[in-house]
Amino acid sequence: MSGVIVVLGRQGSGKGTQCALLQQRYDGVVHVSTGDMLRDAAASGTALGRRAEAIMAAGELVPDDVMCDVVAERMRPLLDSGVTVLLDGFPRTPAQAASLTKLTAPGGLLGAVLLEVDVQEVSERMLARGRHDDTAAGIARRLELYETQTAPLVAWFTERGMLKRIDGTGTLPEVFDRLTAAIGGLVPLRLSR
Ligand code: ADP
């Protein structure tokens, strides 16, 4: 069955790393990262990329209407193809959550998993990672937007009985095992050959 699992968590909580591993390990699991999509668009110099570049560098959010269109275009063929999408970086605001509900067929939104790592640890991880937008000011701004815009989605998914919380601290394989168990409870997982 096709569906979408939303992966929530602060910046630097390990969403991208873990989702990439899950896609590699399991058949029919596709990782969709809006941050990666925007960075690819910026690298190829598309209209979207040019628009997103400065916003990303400042740690601000790309406007909801733009993001919702971009995600809808990327997701439609995937949803038709029967894969399980791990959606990383979207929704990030209540308006984006409403848009995702419209995009998925009834029952198509399988659930959400929240990778829990505290502010202190994610800040250290991002500074060590040193991505282009991982400056002290950029990190502070993104974490602030996470608390005001994205954290309310935790309540949104909880109210719908759709949220699983996962301890995102520990080694990479430890977190991977916890995440696999949570996702395996939402959708059957088949190892890739
Ligand atoms: P992080 O979570 O560490 O900020 P991402 O790779 O998820 O990293 O996102 C990088 C940047 O891309 C964000 O700071 C934001 O500017 C933009 N972005 C990604 N996803 C969204 C989204 N759903 N809505 C608005 N902006 C987004």
Coordinates of N, CA, C and O in Angstrom, one line a residue, residues 5-160:
I5 N 4.7 8.8 5.4 CA 5.0 8.9 6.8 C 5.8 10.2 6.9 O 6.8 10.4 6.3
V6 N 5.4 11.1 7.8 CA 6.0 12.3 8.0 C 7.1 12.1 9.1 O 6.8 11.5 10.1
V7 N 8.3 12.6 8.8 CA 9.4 12.5 9.8 C 9.6 13.9 10.4 O 10.1 14.8 9.7
L8 N 9.3 14.1 11.6 CA 9.4 15.3 12.3 C 10.7 15.3 13.2 O 11.1 14.3 13.7
G9 N 11.1 16.5 13.5 CA 12.2 16.6 14.5 C 13.0 17.9 14.2 O 12.9 18.4 13.1
R10 N 13.7 18.4 15.2 CA 14.4 19.7 15.0 C 15.5 19.5 13.9 O 15.9 18.4 13.6
Q11 N 15.9 20.6 13.4 CA 17.1 20.6 12.5 C 18.2 19.9 13.3 O 18.4 20.2 14.5
G12 N 18.9 19.1 12.6 CA 20.1 18.4 13.2 C 19.7 17.2 14.0 O 20.5 16.6 14.7
S13 N 18.4 16.8 14.0 CA 18.0 15.6 14.8 C 18.3 14.3 14.1 O 18.1 13.2 14.7
G14 N 18.8 14.4 12.9 CA 19.2 13.2 12.2 C 18.2 12.6 11.2 O 18.3 11.5 10.6
K15 N 17.1 13.4 10.8 CA 16.1 13.0 9.9 C 16.7 12.6 8.6 O 16.3 11.5 8.1
G16 N 17.5 13.4 8.0 CA 18.0 13.2 6.6 C 18.9 11.9 6.6 O 18.7 11.1 5.7
T17 N 19.8 11.8 7.6 CA 20.7 10.7 7.6 C 19.9 9.4 7.8 O 20.1 8.4 7.0
Q18 N 18.9 9.4 8.7 CA 18.2 8.1 9.0 C 17.3 7.8 7.8 O 17.1 6.6 7.5
C19 N 16.6 8.8 7.2 CA 15.7 8.5 6.1 C 16.5 7.9 4.9 O 16.0 7.0 4.2
A20 N 17.7 8.4 4.7 CA 18.5 7.9 3.6 C 18.9 6.5 3.8 O 18.8 5.6 2.9
L21 N 19.2 6.1 5.0 CA 19.5 4.7 5.4 C 18.3 3.8 5.2 O 18.4 2.7 4.7
L22 N 17.1 4.3 5.6 CA 15.9 3.5 5.5 C 15.6 3.3 4.0 O 15.2 2.2 3.6
Q23 N 15.8 4.3 3.2 CA 15.5 4.1 1.8 C 16.4 3.1 1.2 O 16.0 2.3 0.3
Q24 N 17.7 3.1 1.6 CA 18.7 2.1 1.1 C 18.4 0.7 1.6 O 18.5 -0.2 0.8
R25 N 17.9 0.6 2.8 CA 17.7 -0.8 3.4 C 16.4 -1.4 3.0 O 16.4 -2.7 2.9
Y26 N 15.4 -0.7 2.7 CA 14.1 -1.3 2.5 C 13.5 -0.9 1.1 O 13.7 0.2 0.6
D27 N 12.9 -2.0 0.5 CA 12.3 -1.8 -0.8 C 11.1 -0.9 -0.7 O 10.3 -1.0 0.2
G28 N 10.9 -0.1 -1.8 CA 9.6 0.6 -1.9 C 9.5 1.8 -0.9 O 8.4 2.2 -0.6
V29 N 10.7 2.1 -0.3 CA 10.7 3.3 0.6 C 11.5 4.4 0.0 O 12.6 4.2 -0.5
V30 N 10.8 5.6 -0.2 CA 11.4 6.7 -0.9 C 11.6 7.9 0.1 O 10.6 8.3 0.7
H31 N 12.8 8.4 0.2 CA 13.0 9.6 1.1 C 12.8 10.8 0.2 O 13.5 11.0 -0.8
V32 N 11.9 11.7 0.7 CA 11.7 13.0 0.0 C 12.1 14.1 1.0 O 11.4 14.2 2.1
S33 N 13.2 14.8 0.8 CA 13.6 15.9 1.6 C 13.4 17.2 0.9 O 14.0 17.4 -0.1
T34 N 12.6 18.1 1.5 CA 12.4 19.4 0.9 C 13.7 20.2 0.9 O 14.0 21.0 0.0
G35 N 14.5 20.1 2.0 CA 15.8 20.8 2.0 C 16.7 20.4 0.9 O 17.3 21.2 0.2
D36 N 16.8 19.0 0.6 CA 17.6 18.5 -0.5 C 17.0 19.0 -1.8 O 17.8 19.4 -2.7
M37 N 15.7 19.0 -2.0 CA 15.1 19.5 -3.2 C 15.5 21.0 -3.5 O 15.8 21.4 -4.6
L38 N 15.4 21.8 -2.4 CA 15.7 23.2 -2.6 C 17.2 23.4 -2.9 O 17.6 24.3 -3.7
R39 N 18.0 22.6 -2.2 CA 19.5 22.8 -2.4 C 19.8 22.3 -3.9 O 20.6 23.0 -4.5
D40 N 19.2 21.3 -4.3 CA 19.4 20.9 -5.7 C 18.9 22.0 -6.7 O 19.6 22.2 -7.7
A41 N 17.8 22.5 -6.4 CA 17.3 23.6 -7.3 C 18.2 24.8 -7.3 O 18.5 25.4 -8.3
A42 N 18.8 25.1 -6.1 CA 19.7 26.2 -6.0 C 21.0 25.9 -6.8 O 21.5 26.8 -7.5
A43 N 21.4 24.7 -6.7 CA 22.7 24.3 -7.4 C 22.5 24.3 -8.9 O 23.4 24.7 -9.7
S44 N 21.2 24.0 -9.4 CA 21.0 24.0 -10.8 C 20.5 25.4 -11.3 O 20.3 25.5 -12.5
G45 N 20.3 26.3 -10.4 CA 20.0 27.7 -10.8 C 18.6 27.8 -11.4 O 18.4 28.7 -12.2
T46 N 17.7 27.0 -11.0 CA 16.3 27.1 -11.5 C 15.7 28.4 -10.8 O 16.2 28.9 -9.9
A47 N 14.5 28.7 -11.3 CA 13.8 29.9 -10.8 C 13.5 29.7 -9.3 O 13.7 30.6 -8.4
L48 N 13.1 28.5 -9.0 CA 12.8 28.1 -7.6 C 14.1 28.2 -6.7 O 14.1 28.8 -5.7
G49 N 15.2 27.7 -7.3 CA 16.4 27.7 -6.6 C 16.9 29.1 -6.3 O 17.4 29.4 -5.2
R50 N 16.8 29.9 -7.3 CA 17.3 31.3 -7.1 C 16.5 32.0 -6.1 O 17.0 32.8 -5.3
R51 N 15.2 31.7 -6.0 CA 14.3 32.4 -5.0 C 14.6 31.8 -3.6 O 14.6 32.6 -2.7
A52 N 14.9 30.5 -3.6 CA 15.1 29.9 -2.2 C 16.4 30.2 -1.6 O 16.5 30.1 -0.4
E53 N 17.4 30.4 -2.4 CA 18.8 30.5 -2.0 C 19.0 31.5 -0.8 O 19.5 31.1 0.3
A54 N 18.5 32.7 -1.0 CA 18.7 33.7 0.1 C 17.9 33.4 1.3 O 18.3 33.6 2.4
I55 N 16.7 32.8 1.1 CA 15.8 32.5 2.2 C 16.5 31.4 3.0 O 16.6 31.5 4.3
M56 N 17.1 30.4 2.4 CA 17.7 29.3 3.1 C 18.9 29.8 3.8 O 19.2 29.5 5.0
A57 N 19.7 30.7 3.2 CA 20.9 31.2 3.8 C 20.6 32.0 5.1 O 21.4 31.9 6.1
A58 N 19.5 32.6 5.1 CA 19.0 33.4 6.3 C 18.4 32.5 7.3 O 18.0 33.0 8.4
G59 N 18.1 31.3 7.0 CA 17.4 30.4 7.9 C 15.9 30.6 8.0 O 15.2 30.1 8.9
E60 N 15.4 31.4 7.0 CA 13.9 31.7 7.0 C 13.2 30.5 6.2 O 13.9 29.7 5.6
L61 N 11.9 30.6 6.2 CA 11.1 29.6 5.5 C 10.7 30.1 4.1 O 10.3 31.2 4.0
V62 N 10.8 29.2 3.1 CA 10.2 29.4 1.8 C 8.7 29.6 2.0 O 8.1 28.8 2.8
P63 N 8.1 30.5 1.3 CA 6.6 30.7 1.5 C 5.8 29.4 1.3 O 6.1 28.6 0.4
D64 N 4.8 29.3 2.1 CA 3.9 28.1 2.1 C 3.4 27.7 0.7 O 3.4 26.6 0.3
D65 N 2.9 28.8 0.0 CA 2.3 28.4 -1.3 C 3.3 27.9 -2.3 O 3.0 26.9 -3.0
V66 N 4.5 28.4 -2.3 CA 5.6 27.8 -3.1 C 5.9 26.4 -2.7 O 6.0 25.5 -3.6
M67 N 6.1 26.2 -1.4 CA 6.5 24.9 -0.9 C 5.4 23.8 -1.2 O 5.7 22.7 -1.6
C68 N 4.2 24.2 -1.0 CA 3.1 23.3 -1.2 C 3.0 22.8 -2.7 O 2.8 21.6 -3.0
D69 N 3.2 23.8 -3.6 CA 3.2 23.4 -5.0 C 4.4 22.5 -5.4 O 4.2 21.5 -6.1
V70 N 5.6 22.8 -4.9 CA 6.8 22.0 -5.2 C 6.6 20.6 -4.6 O 6.9 19.6 -5.3
V71 N 6.0 20.5 -3.4 CA 5.9 19.1 -2.8 C 4.8 18.4 -3.6 O 4.9 17.2 -3.9
A72 N 3.7 19.0 -4.0 CA 2.6 18.3 -4.7 C 3.1 17.8 -6.0 O 2.8 16.6 -6.3
E73 N 3.9 18.5 -6.7 CA 4.5 18.1 -8.0 C 5.4 16.9 -7.8 O 5.3 15.9 -8.6
R74 N 6.2 16.9 -6.8 CA 7.1 15.8 -6.5 C 6.4 14.5 -6.0 O 6.7 13.4 -6.4
M75 N 5.3 14.7 -5.2 CA 4.7 13.6 -4.6 C 3.6 12.9 -5.5 O 3.5 11.7 -5.3
R76 N 3.0 13.6 -6.4 CA 1.9 13.0 -7.1 C 2.3 11.7 -7.8 O 1.6 10.7 -7.6
P77 N 3.4 11.7 -8.6 CA 3.7 10.4 -9.2 C 4.1 9.4 -8.2 O 3.9 8.2 -8.4
L78 N 4.7 9.8 -7.1 CA 5.2 8.8 -6.1 C 3.9 8.1 -5.5 O 3.9 6.9 -5.3
L79 N 2.9 8.9 -5.2 CA 1.7 8.4 -4.5 C 1.0 7.5 -5.4 O 0.4 6.5 -5.0
D80 N 1.1 7.8 -6.7 CA 0.4 6.9 -7.7 C 1.2 5.6 -7.9 O 0.6 4.6 -8.4
S81 N 2.5 5.6 -7.5 CA 3.3 4.4 -7.8 C 3.3 3.4 -6.7 O 3.9 2.3 -6.9
G82 N 2.7 3.6 -5.6 CA 2.5 2.6 -4.6 C 3.7 2.5 -3.6 O 3.7 1.6 -2.8
V83 N 4.6 3.5 -3.6 CA 5.7 3.4 -2.6 C 5.3 4.1 -1.3 O 4.3 4.7 -1.2
T84 N 6.1 3.9 -0.3 CA 6.0 4.6 1.0 C 6.9 5.7 1.0 O 8.1 5.5 0.8
V85 N 6.4 6.9 1.1 CA 7.2 8.1 1.1 C 7.6 8.5 2.6 O 6.7 8.7 3.4
L86 N 8.9 8.7 2.8 CA 9.3 9.3 4.1 C 9.5 10.8 3.8 O 10.4 11.2 3.1
L87 N 8.6 11.6 4.4 CA 8.6 13.0 4.1 C 9.4 13.7 5.2 O 8.9 13.8 6.3
D88 N 10.5 14.3 4.8 CA 11.4 14.9 5.7 C 11.5 16.4 5.4 O 11.9 16.8 4.3
G89 N 11.1 17.3 6.3 CA 11.2 18.7 6.1 C 9.8 19.3 5.6 O 9.7 20.5 5.4
F90 N 8.8 18.5 5.5 CA 7.5 19.0 5.1 C 6.5 18.0 5.8 O 6.7 16.8 5.7
P91 N 5.4 18.5 6.4 CA 5.0 19.9 6.6 C 5.9 20.5 7.7 O 6.3 19.9 8.6
R92 N 6.1 21.8 7.6 CA 6.8 22.6 8.5 C 6.0 23.7 9.2 O 6.4 24.4 10.1
T93 N 4.8 23.9 8.7 CA 3.8 24.9 9.2 C 2.4 24.2 9.2 O 2.2 23.3 8.5
P94 N 1.5 24.8 10.0 CA 0.1 24.2 10.0 C -0.5 24.3 8.6 O -1.2 23.4 8.2
A95 N -0.2 25.4 7.8 CA -0.8 25.5 6.5 C -0.2 24.3 5.6 O -1.0 23.8 4.7
Q96 N 1.0 24.0 5.7 CA 1.6 22.9 5.0 C 1.0 21.5 5.4 O 0.8 20.6 4.5
A97 N 0.6 21.4 6.7 CA 0.0 20.1 7.1 C -1.4 20.0 6.5 O -1.8 18.9 6.0
A98 N -2.1 21.1 6.4 CA -3.4 21.1 5.7 C -3.3 20.7 4.3 O -4.1 19.9 3.7
S99 N -2.3 21.3 3.6 CA -2.1 21.0 2.2 C -1.7 19.5 2.0 O -2.2 18.8 1.1
L100 N -0.9 18.9 2.9 CA -0.6 17.5 2.8 C -1.8 16.6 3.0 O -2.0 15.6 2.2
T101 N -2.7 17.0 3.8 CA -3.9 16.2 4.0 C -4.7 16.2 2.7 O -5.3 15.1 2.4
K102 N -4.8 17.3 2.0 CA -5.5 17.4 0.8 C -4.8 16.5 -0.3 O -5.5 15.9 -1.1
L103 N -3.5 16.5 -0.3 CA -2.8 15.8 -1.3 C -2.9 14.3 -1.2 O -2.9 13.6 -2.2
T104 N -3.0 13.8 0.0 CA -3.0 12.4 0.2 C -4.4 11.9 0.2 O -5.3 12.6 0.6
A105 N -4.6 10.7 -0.4 CA -5.9 10.1 -0.4 C -6.3 9.7 1.0 O -5.5 9.6 1.9
P106 N -7.6 9.5 1.3 CA -8.0 9.1 2.6 C -7.2 7.8 3.0 O -7.1 6.9 2.3
G107 N -6.7 7.9 4.2 CA -5.9 6.7 4.7 C -4.4 6.8 4.2 O -3.6 6.0 4.6
G108 N -4.1 7.7 3.3 CA -2.8 7.7 2.7 C -1.7 8.4 3.6 O -0.5 8.1 3.4
L109 N -2.2 9.1 4.6 CA -1.3 9.7 5.6 C -1.2 8.7 6.7 O -2.1 8.5 7.5
L110 N -0.1 7.9 6.7 CA 0.0 6.7 7.6 C 0.4 7.1 9.0 O 0.0 6.4 9.9
G111 N 1.1 8.2 9.2 CA 1.5 8.6 10.5 C 2.7 9.5 10.5 O 3.2 9.9 9.4
A112 N 3.1 9.9 11.7 CA 4.3 10.8 11.8 C 5.2 10.2 12.9 O 4.7 9.7 13.9
V113 N 6.5 10.3 12.7 CA 7.4 9.9 13.7 C 8.2 11.2 14.1 O 8.6 12.0 13.2
L114 N 8.5 11.4 15.4 CA 9.2 12.5 15.9 C 10.5 12.1 16.5 O 10.6 11.3 17.4
L115 N 11.6 12.5 15.9 CA 13.0 12.2 16.4 C 13.3 13.3 17.5 O 13.5 14.4 17.1
E116 N 13.3 12.9 18.7 CA 13.5 13.8 19.8 C 15.0 13.9 20.2 O 15.6 13.0 20.6
V117 N 15.5 15.2 20.0 CA 16.9 15.5 20.5 C 16.8 16.9 21.0 O 16.2 17.8 20.3
D118 N 17.5 17.2 22.1 CA 17.3 18.6 22.7 C 18.1 19.6 21.9 O 19.0 19.3 21.1
V119 N 17.7 20.9 22.2 CA 18.3 22.0 21.5 C 19.8 22.1 21.6 O 20.5 22.3 20.6
Q120 N 20.3 21.8 22.8 CA 21.8 21.9 23.0 C 22.5 20.9 22.1 O 23.4 21.2 21.4
E121 N 22.0 19.7 22.0 CA 22.7 18.6 21.2 C 22.5 18.9 19.7 O 23.5 18.8 19.0
V122 N 21.3 19.3 19.3 CA 21.2 19.6 17.8 C 22.1 20.8 17.4 O 22.7 20.8 16.3
S123 N 22.2 21.8 18.3 CA 23.1 22.9 18.0 C 24.5 22.5 17.8 O 25.2 22.9 16.8
E124 N 25.0 21.6 18.7 CA 26.4 21.1 18.6 C 26.5 20.3 17.3 O 27.5 20.4 16.6
R125 N 25.6 19.4 17.0 CA 25.6 18.6 15.8 C 25.7 19.5 14.6 O 26.5 19.2 13.7
M126 N 24.9 20.5 14.5 CA 24.9 21.4 13.3 C 26.2 22.1 13.1 O 26.7 22.3 12.0
L127 N 26.7 22.6 14.3 CA 28.0 23.4 14.2 C 29.1 22.4 13.7 O 29.9 22.8 12.9
A128 N 29.0 21.2 14.1 CA 30.1 20.2 13.7 C 29.9 19.8 12.3 O 30.9 19.6 11.5
R129 N 28.6 19.8 11.8 CA 28.3 19.4 10.4 C 28.8 20.5 9.5 O 29.3 20.2 8.4
G130 N 28.6 21.8 9.9 CA 29.1 22.9 9.1 C 28.5 23.1 7.7 O 29.2 23.5 6.8
R131 N 27.2 22.8 7.5 CA 26.6 23.1 6.2 C 26.6 24.6 6.0 O 26.7 25.3 6.9
H132 N 26.4 25.0 4.7 CA 26.5 26.4 4.4 C 25.6 27.3 5.3 O 26.0 28.4 5.6
D133 N 24.4 26.8 5.6 CA 23.5 27.5 6.4 C 23.6 27.3 7.9 O 22.8 27.8 8.7
D134 N 24.6 26.5 8.3 CA 24.8 26.1 9.7 C 25.7 27.1 10.4 O 26.7 26.8 11.1
T135 N 25.4 28.4 10.3 CA 26.1 29.4 11.1 C 25.4 29.6 12.4 O 24.2 29.2 12.5
A136 N 26.1 30.2 13.4 CA 25.4 30.3 14.7 C 24.1 31.1 14.6 O 23.1 30.6 15.1
A137 N 24.1 32.2 13.8 CA 22.9 32.9 13.6 C 21.8 32.2 12.9 O 20.6 32.2 13.2
G138 N 22.2 31.5 11.8 CA 21.3 30.7 11.0 C 20.7 29.5 11.8 O 19.4 29.3 11.8
I139 N 21.5 28.9 12.6 CA 21.0 27.8 13.5 C 19.9 28.3 14.5 O 18.9 27.8 14.6
A140 N 20.3 29.4 15.1 CA 19.4 30.0 16.1 C 18.0 30.4 15.5 O 17.0 30.1 16.0
R141 N 18.1 31.0 14.3 CA 16.9 31.4 13.6 C 16.0 30.2 13.2 O 14.8 30.2 13.4
R142 N 16.7 29.1 12.7 CA 15.9 27.9 12.3 C 15.3 27.2 13.5 O 14.1 26.8 13.4
L143 N 16.0 27.2 14.6 CA 15.5 26.5 15.8 C 14.3 27.3 16.3 O 13.3 26.8 16.8
E144 N 14.4 28.7 16.2 CA 13.3 29.5 16.7 C 12.0 29.3 15.8 O 10.9 29.1 16.4
L145 N 12.2 29.2 14.5 CA 11.1 28.9 13.6 C 10.5 27.5 13.9 O 9.4 27.3 13.8
Y146 N 11.4 26.6 14.2 CA 10.9 25.2 14.6 C 10.0 25.3 15.7 O 8.9 24.7 15.7
E147 N 10.3 26.0 16.8 CA 9.5 26.1 18.0 C 8.2 26.8 17.7 O 7.1 26.3 18.1
T148 N 8.2 27.9 16.9 CA 6.9 28.6 16.7 C 6.1 28.0 15.6 O 4.9 28.0 15.7
Q149 N 6.7 27.5 14.5 CA 5.9 27.1 13.3 C 5.8 25.6 13.2 O 4.7 25.1 12.9
T150 N 6.8 24.8 13.6 CA 6.8 23.4 13.3 C 6.3 22.6 14.6 O 5.6 21.6 14.4
A151 N 6.8 23.0 15.8 CA 6.4 22.3 17.0 C 4.9 22.1 17.1 O 4.4 21.0 17.6
P152 N 4.1 23.1 16.7 CA 2.6 22.9 16.8 C 2.1 21.7 16.0 O 1.0 21.1 16.3
L153 N 2.9 21.2 15.1 CA 2.5 20.0 14.3 C 2.5 18.8 15.1 O 1.8 17.8 14.8
V154 N 3.4 18.8 16.2 CA 3.5 17.7 17.1 C 2.1 17.5 17.7 O 1.6 16.4 17.8
A155 N 1.5 18.6 18.2 CA 0.2 18.5 18.7 C -0.9 18.1 17.7 O -1.8 17.3 17.9
W156 N -0.7 18.6 16.5 CA -1.6 18.4 15.4 C -1.7 16.8 15.1 O -2.8 16.3 15.0
F157 N -0.5 16.2 15.0 CA -0.5 14.8 14.7 C -0.9 14.0 16.0 O -1.5 12.9 15.8
T158 N -0.6 14.5 17.2 CA -0.9 13.8 18.4 C -2.5 13.7 18.5 O -3.0 12.7 18.8
E159 N -3.1 14.9 18.3 CA -4.6 14.9 18.3 C -5.2 13.9 17.4 O -6.3 13.4 17.7
R160 N -4.6 13.7 16.3 CA -5.1 12.7 15.3 C -4.7 11.3 15.6 O -4.9 10.4 14.8

